[in-house]
Short mmCIF file of C-alpha atoms in Angstrom, two decimals:
data_model
loop_
_atom_site.label_atom_id
_atom_site.label_comp_id
_atom_site.label_asym_id
_atom_site.label_seq_id
_atom_site.Cartn_x
_atom_site.Cartn_y
_atom_site.Cartn_z
CA MET A 1 -37.70 -11.19 -8.47
CA SER A 2 -36.17 -12.62 -11.33
CA THR A 3 -33.38 -15.18 -11.68
CA GLN A 4 -30.97 -11.99 -13.27
CA ASP A 5 -31.30 -9.75 -10.07
CA VAL A 6 -29.94 -12.81 -7.97
CA ILE A 7 -26.69 -12.51 -7.12
CA THR A 8 -24.65 -16.08 -7.16
CA VAL A 9 -21.83 -16.53 -4.72
CA LEU A 10 -19.27 -19.29 -4.67
CA VAL A 11 -17.56 -19.64 -0.71
CA ILE A 12 -14.25 -20.95 -0.46
CA ASP A 13 -13.35 -21.76 2.97
CA ASP A 14 -11.07 -24.92 4.14
CA SER A 15 -13.29 -24.57 7.36
CA ALA A 16 -16.55 -26.26 7.38
CA HIS A 17 -18.28 -24.02 10.08
CA ASN A 18 -17.11 -20.92 8.38
CA ARG A 19 -18.38 -22.26 5.04
CA ARG A 20 -21.84 -22.67 6.86
CA THR A 21 -21.88 -19.63 8.49
CA LEU A 22 -21.05 -17.45 5.39
CA ALA A 23 -23.49 -19.14 3.40
CA THR A 24 -26.34 -18.50 5.84
CA MET A 25 -25.34 -14.97 5.89
CA LEU A 26 -25.33 -14.55 2.37
CA GLU A 27 -28.75 -16.45 1.99
CA SER A 28 -30.63 -14.11 4.42
CA GLU A 29 -31.27 -11.85 1.81
CA GLN A 30 -33.65 -12.89 -1.17
CA ASP A 31 -31.37 -11.50 -3.89
CA VAL A 32 -28.20 -13.42 -2.99
CA ARG A 33 -27.96 -17.12 -3.46
CA VAL A 34 -24.97 -19.44 -2.65
CA VAL A 35 -24.51 -21.81 -5.83
CA ASP A 36 -21.73 -23.69 -3.82
CA ARG A 37 -19.00 -23.95 -1.54
CA ALA A 38 -15.61 -25.30 -1.78
CA ALA A 39 -12.89 -26.46 0.91
CA ASP A 40 -9.53 -25.40 -0.86
CA GLY A 41 -8.53 -23.25 -3.83
CA GLU A 42 -8.09 -26.17 -6.34
CA GLU A 43 -11.75 -27.31 -5.76
CA GLY A 44 -13.09 -23.46 -5.87
CA LEU A 45 -11.09 -23.05 -9.36
CA LYS A 46 -12.73 -25.88 -10.57
CA LYS A 47 -16.27 -24.64 -9.37
CA VAL A 48 -15.48 -21.28 -10.69
CA VAL A 49 -14.99 -21.92 -14.17
CA GLU A 50 -18.05 -24.59 -13.79
CA LEU A 51 -20.80 -22.44 -12.18
CA LYS A 52 -19.35 -18.81 -13.40
CA PRO A 53 -20.58 -17.10 -10.01
CA ASP A 54 -21.18 -13.28 -9.92
CA VAL A 55 -19.04 -13.00 -6.65
CA VAL A 56 -16.34 -15.50 -4.84
CA THR A 57 -15.40 -15.08 -1.18
CA LEU A 58 -12.10 -16.35 -0.25
CA ASP A 59 -10.09 -17.65 2.73
CA LEU A 60 -6.17 -17.24 2.05
CA GLU A 61 -4.72 -20.10 3.93
CA MET A 62 -5.95 -23.32 2.48
CA PRO A 63 -4.68 -26.50 1.79
CA LYS A 64 -3.42 -27.75 -1.82
CA LEU A 65 -3.86 -24.59 -3.51
CA GLY A 66 -3.71 -21.31 -1.14
CA GLY A 67 -5.18 -17.94 -1.83
CA TYR A 68 -2.39 -16.09 -3.52
CA THR A 69 -2.05 -18.93 -6.23
CA PHE A 70 -5.80 -19.00 -6.58
CA LEU A 71 -6.11 -15.42 -7.54
CA ARG A 72 -3.19 -15.54 -9.90
CA LEU A 73 -5.31 -18.28 -11.63
CA LEU A 74 -8.50 -16.84 -11.59
CA MET A 75 -7.58 -13.54 -12.85
CA ARG A 76 -6.00 -15.56 -15.75
CA THR A 77 -8.12 -17.82 -16.83
CA ALA A 78 -11.94 -16.67 -15.26
CA PRO A 79 -11.37 -13.18 -13.98
CA THR A 80 -14.52 -12.87 -11.00
CA PRO A 81 -14.73 -10.45 -8.28
CA VAL A 82 -12.89 -11.82 -5.14
CA ILE A 83 -13.99 -10.60 -1.58
CA VAL A 84 -11.37 -11.83 0.92
CA ILE A 85 -12.55 -12.96 4.35
CA SER A 86 -9.27 -12.02 6.43
CA SER A 87 -8.39 -12.39 10.40
CA TYR A 88 -6.72 -9.64 12.04
CA SER A 89 -3.68 -11.69 12.26
CA HIS A 90 -3.33 -12.04 8.86
CA ARG A 91 -3.96 -8.44 8.04
CA SER A 92 -0.86 -7.70 6.03
CA ASP A 93 -1.55 -10.35 3.82
CA VAL A 94 -5.08 -8.74 2.22
CA PHE A 95 -2.49 -6.19 0.58
CA LYS A 96 -1.12 -8.61 -1.40
CA ALA A 97 -4.44 -10.26 -2.18
CA LEU A 98 -5.72 -6.86 -3.44
CA ASP A 99 -2.42 -6.29 -5.27
CA LEU A 100 -3.49 -9.72 -7.41
CA GLY A 101 -6.62 -8.48 -8.23
CA ALA A 102 -9.58 -9.13 -5.05
CA PHE A 103 -12.06 -6.89 -5.27
CA ASP A 104 -11.94 -6.08 -1.47
CA PHE A 105 -11.75 -7.61 2.00
CA ILE A 106 -13.46 -8.23 5.28
CA ALA A 107 -12.02 -8.53 8.44
CA LYS A 108 -13.58 -11.53 10.76
CA PRO A 109 -14.47 -10.02 14.41
CA GLN A 110 -11.99 -10.98 16.72
CA HIS A 111 -15.07 -11.89 19.13
CA ALA A 112 -17.85 -13.72 17.54
CA THR A 113 -20.79 -11.79 19.65
CA PHE A 114 -24.13 -11.29 18.15
CA ASP A 115 -23.47 -7.57 17.29
CA ALA A 116 -20.04 -8.40 15.67
CA MET A 117 -21.44 -10.96 13.57
CA GLU A 118 -24.32 -9.01 12.63
CA ALA A 119 -22.37 -6.39 11.48
CA LEU A 120 -20.12 -8.93 9.60
CA ARG A 121 -23.12 -9.84 7.77
CA ARG A 122 -24.50 -6.39 6.66
CA GLU A 123 -20.92 -5.64 5.43
CA LEU A 124 -20.66 -9.10 3.34
CA LEU A 125 -23.94 -8.20 1.46
CA GLU A 126 -23.22 -4.92 0.91
CA LYS A 127 -19.46 -5.75 -0.84
CA VAL A 128 -21.21 -8.46 -2.69
CA ARG A 129 -23.89 -6.33 -4.19
CA ALA A 130 -21.08 -4.00 -4.91
CA ALA A 131 -18.64 -6.46 -6.34
CA ARG A 132 -21.42 -7.56 -8.90
CA HIS A 133 -21.31 -4.15 -10.59
CA MET A 134 -17.43 -3.58 -10.26
CA ARG A 135 -15.57 -1.98 -12.84
CA PRO A 136 -11.73 -3.29 -13.34
CA GLY A 137 -9.53 -0.51 -12.44
CA HIS A 138 -6.10 -0.30 -14.49
CA ARG A 139 -3.32 -1.97 -12.71
CA HIS A 140 -0.99 0.10 -10.81
CA ALA A 141 2.56 0.70 -11.96
CA ALA A 142 5.86 -0.38 -10.36
CA PRO A 143 6.57 1.58 -7.29
CA GLY A 144 8.89 4.60 -7.87
CA ALA A 145 11.79 5.81 -5.89
CA ARG A 146 11.08 7.08 -2.50
CA ALA A 147 10.63 10.98 -2.40
CA MET A 148 12.87 13.26 0.03
CA ALA A 149 10.94 16.15 1.97
CA VAL A 150 12.05 19.66 0.97
CA ALA A 151 13.28 21.22 4.09
CA GLY A 152 12.01 24.68 4.65
CA GLU A 153 9.16 24.84 2.06
CA PRO A 154 5.46 24.95 3.04
CA PRO A 155 3.67 21.60 1.73
CA LEU A 156 0.87 21.33 -0.14
CA VAL A 157 -1.74 19.64 1.79
CA ILE A 158 -3.71 17.00 -0.11
CA ALA A 159 -6.75 15.43 1.34
CA VAL A 160 -7.67 11.82 -0.16
CA GLY A 161 -10.69 9.75 0.58
CA ALA A 162 -11.39 5.93 -0.80
CA SER A 163 -13.10 2.91 0.00
CA THR A 164 -13.55 -0.23 -1.88
CA GLY A 165 -10.48 -0.20 -4.54
CA GLY A 166 -9.03 2.23 -2.47
CA PRO A 167 -5.51 0.45 -1.51
CA PRO A 168 -4.30 0.15 -5.02
CA ALA A 169 -5.54 3.31 -6.23
CA VAL A 170 -3.86 5.52 -3.22
CA GLN A 171 -0.74 3.60 -4.31
CA ARG A 172 -1.25 4.64 -8.02
CA VAL A 173 -1.80 8.22 -7.07
CA LEU A 174 1.70 8.06 -4.69
CA GLU A 175 3.65 6.92 -7.42
CA GLY A 176 2.48 9.55 -9.94
CA LEU A 177 3.17 12.20 -7.24
CA ALA A 178 6.58 11.15 -6.58
CA ALA A 179 8.09 13.10 -9.13
CA GLU A 180 7.21 16.45 -6.82
CA PRO A 181 8.19 15.24 -3.49
CA THR A 182 6.87 18.67 -1.53
CA PRO A 183 3.32 17.73 -0.74
CA CYS A 184 1.74 16.22 2.44
CA VAL A 185 -0.77 13.97 1.96
CA LEU A 186 -3.76 12.94 4.29
CA VAL A 187 -5.59 9.47 3.22
CA CYS A 188 -8.65 8.47 4.71
CA GLN A 189 -9.35 5.02 3.70
CA HIS A 190 -12.26 3.04 4.79
CA MET A 191 -10.42 -0.08 6.74
CA PRO A 192 -10.79 -1.23 10.18
CA PRO A 193 -8.54 -0.46 13.07
CA LEU A 194 -5.12 -2.30 12.96
CA PHE A 195 -5.47 -2.80 9.01
CA THR A 196 -4.77 0.87 8.32
CA ARG A 197 -1.30 0.56 10.31
CA ALA A 198 -0.48 -2.54 7.95
CA PHE A 199 -1.54 -0.36 5.26
CA ALA A 200 0.81 2.57 5.87
CA ASP A 201 3.50 0.14 6.79
CA ARG A 202 3.45 -1.54 3.28
CA LEU A 203 2.93 2.01 1.46
CA ASP A 204 6.14 3.19 3.57
CA ARG A 205 8.24 0.02 2.12
CA ILE A 206 7.22 0.53 -1.41
CA GLY A 207 7.64 3.86 -1.75
CA PRO A 208 7.57 7.04 -2.93
CA PHE A 209 6.76 8.82 0.33
CA SER A 210 7.22 8.30 3.83
CA VAL A 211 4.04 7.05 5.14
CA SER A 212 2.77 6.40 8.75
CA GLU A 213 -0.50 5.89 10.47
CA ALA A 214 -1.36 9.17 11.90
CA ARG A 215 -1.13 9.79 15.57
CA ASP A 216 -2.92 12.65 17.73
CA GLY A 217 -0.52 15.59 17.76
CA ASP A 218 1.54 14.80 14.28
CA LEU A 219 2.76 17.99 12.62
CA VAL A 220 2.25 18.11 9.03
CA GLN A 221 5.27 17.55 7.19
CA PRO A 222 6.48 18.13 3.78
CA GLY A 223 6.72 14.69 1.87
CA HIS A 224 5.09 12.65 4.33
CA VAL A 225 1.82 10.66 4.29
CA TYR A 226 -0.56 10.24 7.09
CA ILE A 227 -2.97 7.44 6.88
CA ALA A 228 -6.47 7.84 9.13
CA PRO A 229 -6.26 5.30 11.83
CA GLY A 230 -9.36 2.88 11.29
CA GLY A 231 -12.06 3.35 13.83
CA ARG A 232 -11.09 7.05 14.18
CA HIS A 233 -11.04 10.06 12.22
CA LEU A 234 -8.47 12.24 10.98
CA VAL A 235 -8.60 16.06 10.92
CA VAL A 236 -6.32 19.11 10.65
CA SER A 237 -6.11 22.18 13.05
CA GLU A 238 -3.80 24.89 13.60
CA ARG A 239 -1.25 25.28 15.96
CA GLY A 240 0.51 28.67 15.58
CA SER A 241 2.21 28.53 11.90
CA LYS A 242 1.99 24.99 11.88
CA LEU A 243 -0.67 22.51 11.16
CA GLU A 244 -1.25 19.92 13.63
CA LEU A 245 -3.21 16.50 13.25
CA HIS A 246 -5.96 15.33 15.22
CA THR A 247 -7.44 11.50 15.48
CA PRO A 248 -10.92 11.99 17.46
CA PRO A 249 -13.07 8.98 18.15
CA PRO A 250 -16.43 8.49 16.04
CA THR A 251 -19.54 9.71 17.67
CA PRO A 252 -22.94 7.73 17.19
CA ALA A 253 -24.05 10.04 14.12
CA ASP A 254 -20.90 9.00 12.17
CA LYS A 255 -21.91 6.35 9.57
CA TYR A 256 -18.01 6.06 8.63
CA ALA A 257 -14.46 6.00 10.92
CA PRO A 258 -12.77 7.31 9.58
CA SER A 259 -14.95 9.80 7.68
CA VAL A 260 -13.70 11.67 4.28
CA ASP A 261 -15.99 14.19 5.17
CA ARG A 262 -14.71 14.94 8.40
CA LEU A 263 -11.56 15.26 6.82
CA PHE A 264 -12.50 17.30 3.87
CA SER A 265 -14.35 19.66 6.23
CA SER A 266 -11.42 20.35 8.61
CA VAL A 267 -9.22 21.01 5.58
CA ALA A 268 -11.52 23.50 4.27
CA GLU A 269 -11.62 24.99 7.49
CA VAL A 270 -8.34 25.63 8.02
CA LEU A 271 -6.65 25.79 4.72
CA GLY A 272 -9.73 27.57 2.93
CA PRO A 273 -9.02 28.41 -0.66
CA LYS A 274 -5.50 26.47 -0.71
CA SER A 275 -7.50 23.34 0.39
CA LEU A 276 -7.33 20.30 -2.20
CA GLY A 277 -9.22 17.13 -2.13
CA VAL A 278 -9.47 14.06 -4.06
CA VAL A 279 -11.97 11.41 -3.97
CA LEU A 280 -11.09 7.96 -5.44
CA THR A 281 -13.14 4.78 -5.87
CA GLY A 282 -15.58 3.31 -3.36
CA MET A 283 -18.81 2.56 -2.15
CA GLY A 284 -21.44 5.09 -0.87
CA ALA A 285 -21.58 8.76 -0.48
CA ASP A 286 -18.63 9.79 1.72
CA GLY A 287 -17.00 12.81 0.69
CA ALA A 288 -19.99 14.42 -1.16
CA GLU A 289 -20.53 16.71 1.77
CA GLY A 290 -17.05 17.27 2.61
CA THR A 291 -16.18 18.51 -1.04
CA ARG A 292 -19.12 21.21 -0.87
CA HIS A 293 -17.26 22.48 2.18
CA ILE A 294 -14.12 22.62 0.32
CA HIS A 295 -15.95 24.24 -2.48
CA ARG A 296 -17.44 26.71 -0.45
CA ALA A 297 -14.19 27.51 1.03
CA GLY A 298 -12.43 28.26 -2.33
CA GLY A 299 -10.72 24.96 -2.83
CA GLU A 300 -11.13 22.07 -5.16
CA VAL A 301 -11.98 18.64 -5.08
CA TRP A 302 -10.76 16.29 -7.87
CA ALA A 303 -12.48 12.95 -8.85
CA GLN A 304 -11.78 9.80 -10.02
CA SER A 305 -13.13 9.22 -13.34
CA GLU A 306 -15.89 6.44 -13.86
CA GLU A 307 -14.17 4.20 -16.08
CA THR A 308 -11.19 3.76 -13.99
CA SER A 309 -13.09 3.55 -10.68
CA VAL A 310 -13.45 -0.06 -9.24
CA VAL A 311 -16.97 1.58 -7.77
CA PHE A 312 -18.08 4.68 -9.06
CA GLY A 313 -20.24 5.24 -5.72
CA MET A 314 -17.91 7.91 -4.00
CA PRO A 315 -16.46 9.90 -6.92
CA GLY A 316 -19.85 9.79 -8.75
CA GLU A 317 -21.74 11.59 -5.65
CA ALA A 318 -19.15 13.77 -5.35
CA ILE A 319 -19.42 14.75 -8.88
CA ALA A 320 -23.24 15.05 -8.27
CA THR A 321 -22.87 18.02 -5.73
CA GLY A 322 -21.41 20.21 -8.75
CA ALA A 323 -18.76 21.25 -6.79
CA VAL A 324 -16.19 19.24 -8.38
CA LYS A 325 -13.56 21.08 -10.22
CA ARG A 326 -11.80 17.95 -12.29
CA VAL A 327 -12.76 14.75 -13.14
CA ILE A 328 -9.46 12.54 -13.82
CA PRO A 329 -8.28 9.30 -14.72
CA LEU A 330 -6.59 7.24 -12.27
CA GLY A 331 -3.27 6.87 -14.04
CA ASP A 332 -2.99 10.96 -14.08
CA ILE A 333 -4.26 11.94 -10.95
CA GLY A 334 -0.67 11.76 -9.59
CA ALA A 335 0.94 13.65 -12.16
CA ALA A 336 -2.07 16.36 -11.92
CA LEU A 337 -1.17 16.70 -8.34
CA ALA A 338 2.64 17.14 -8.86
CA ALA A 339 1.93 19.71 -11.44
CA GLN A 340 -0.56 21.36 -9.21
CA ALA A 341 2.08 21.64 -6.54
CA ARG A 342 4.83 23.14 -8.48
CA ARG A 343 2.63 25.87 -9.65
CA ARG A 344 1.71 26.58 -5.83
CA ARG A 345 5.16 26.75 -4.71
#
């Protein structure tokens, strides 16, 4: 393997144990090399400038220079992909870090069992490899006014799938959609349990829609956004003249939970030619099979354009099926959805 093929990583964490653990995990594969470690943000910033690593792993709670300040300075002076390593007790913090330019985050396991640590190692390596090839996405605009549900009108249901780079992309889409308050949006964002509730709470506070983590038995309401709960799926079914949401647990065959494929397939089955899916930035191929289902049902799937995707894996795989109707830059998706909603009313 040539030197150019090796991904260089700087590990920043105030815990010596965590630094050793992460370095061992990263260097368990030949294509990753830890160039150095830093115990705080101030030391880390100097080492980024000096060593120019491909990727940085970052603990947010650090002395001298905290994670938020580190990110602000880094993105201003030496923009580098950053993967935040977060505990469940600080799950709300990761979304501010993503706003400040972090590439993605990984949740530390609550219990350091062998299986949990092995899952952490695999996720860490996967995201480090993806981060090296990231495409910088556009900054999302300031939040718009909260939309008000329009009573008495059947909502347009929009199913959205996203993974890496998804939280700010989802926010950007909702901000663009705010001009048309009638749709209901179902979001499948790859994220661990508990983090999805924090994500929903954050979107609900900043607008433009009423946002909540989906619960089993929720009825689809106009002007509402439902976030698939981490570790469970989000699917739609009919209950008389209404649409009902369900959050079944994953099966051993499911690679992702929540799964974009499962969401899209249920929307296709229930809504047929009225189904509409949007595939946003993310690693992997989740959503490609669901795209085929929506297409066969007579509905439409749109995909985020390559130049505006942080990672073009999911949109690219959906486009490769030949079943995507439109490929749209992130900044234009919300307005295009609002126009679609007005046409369908």
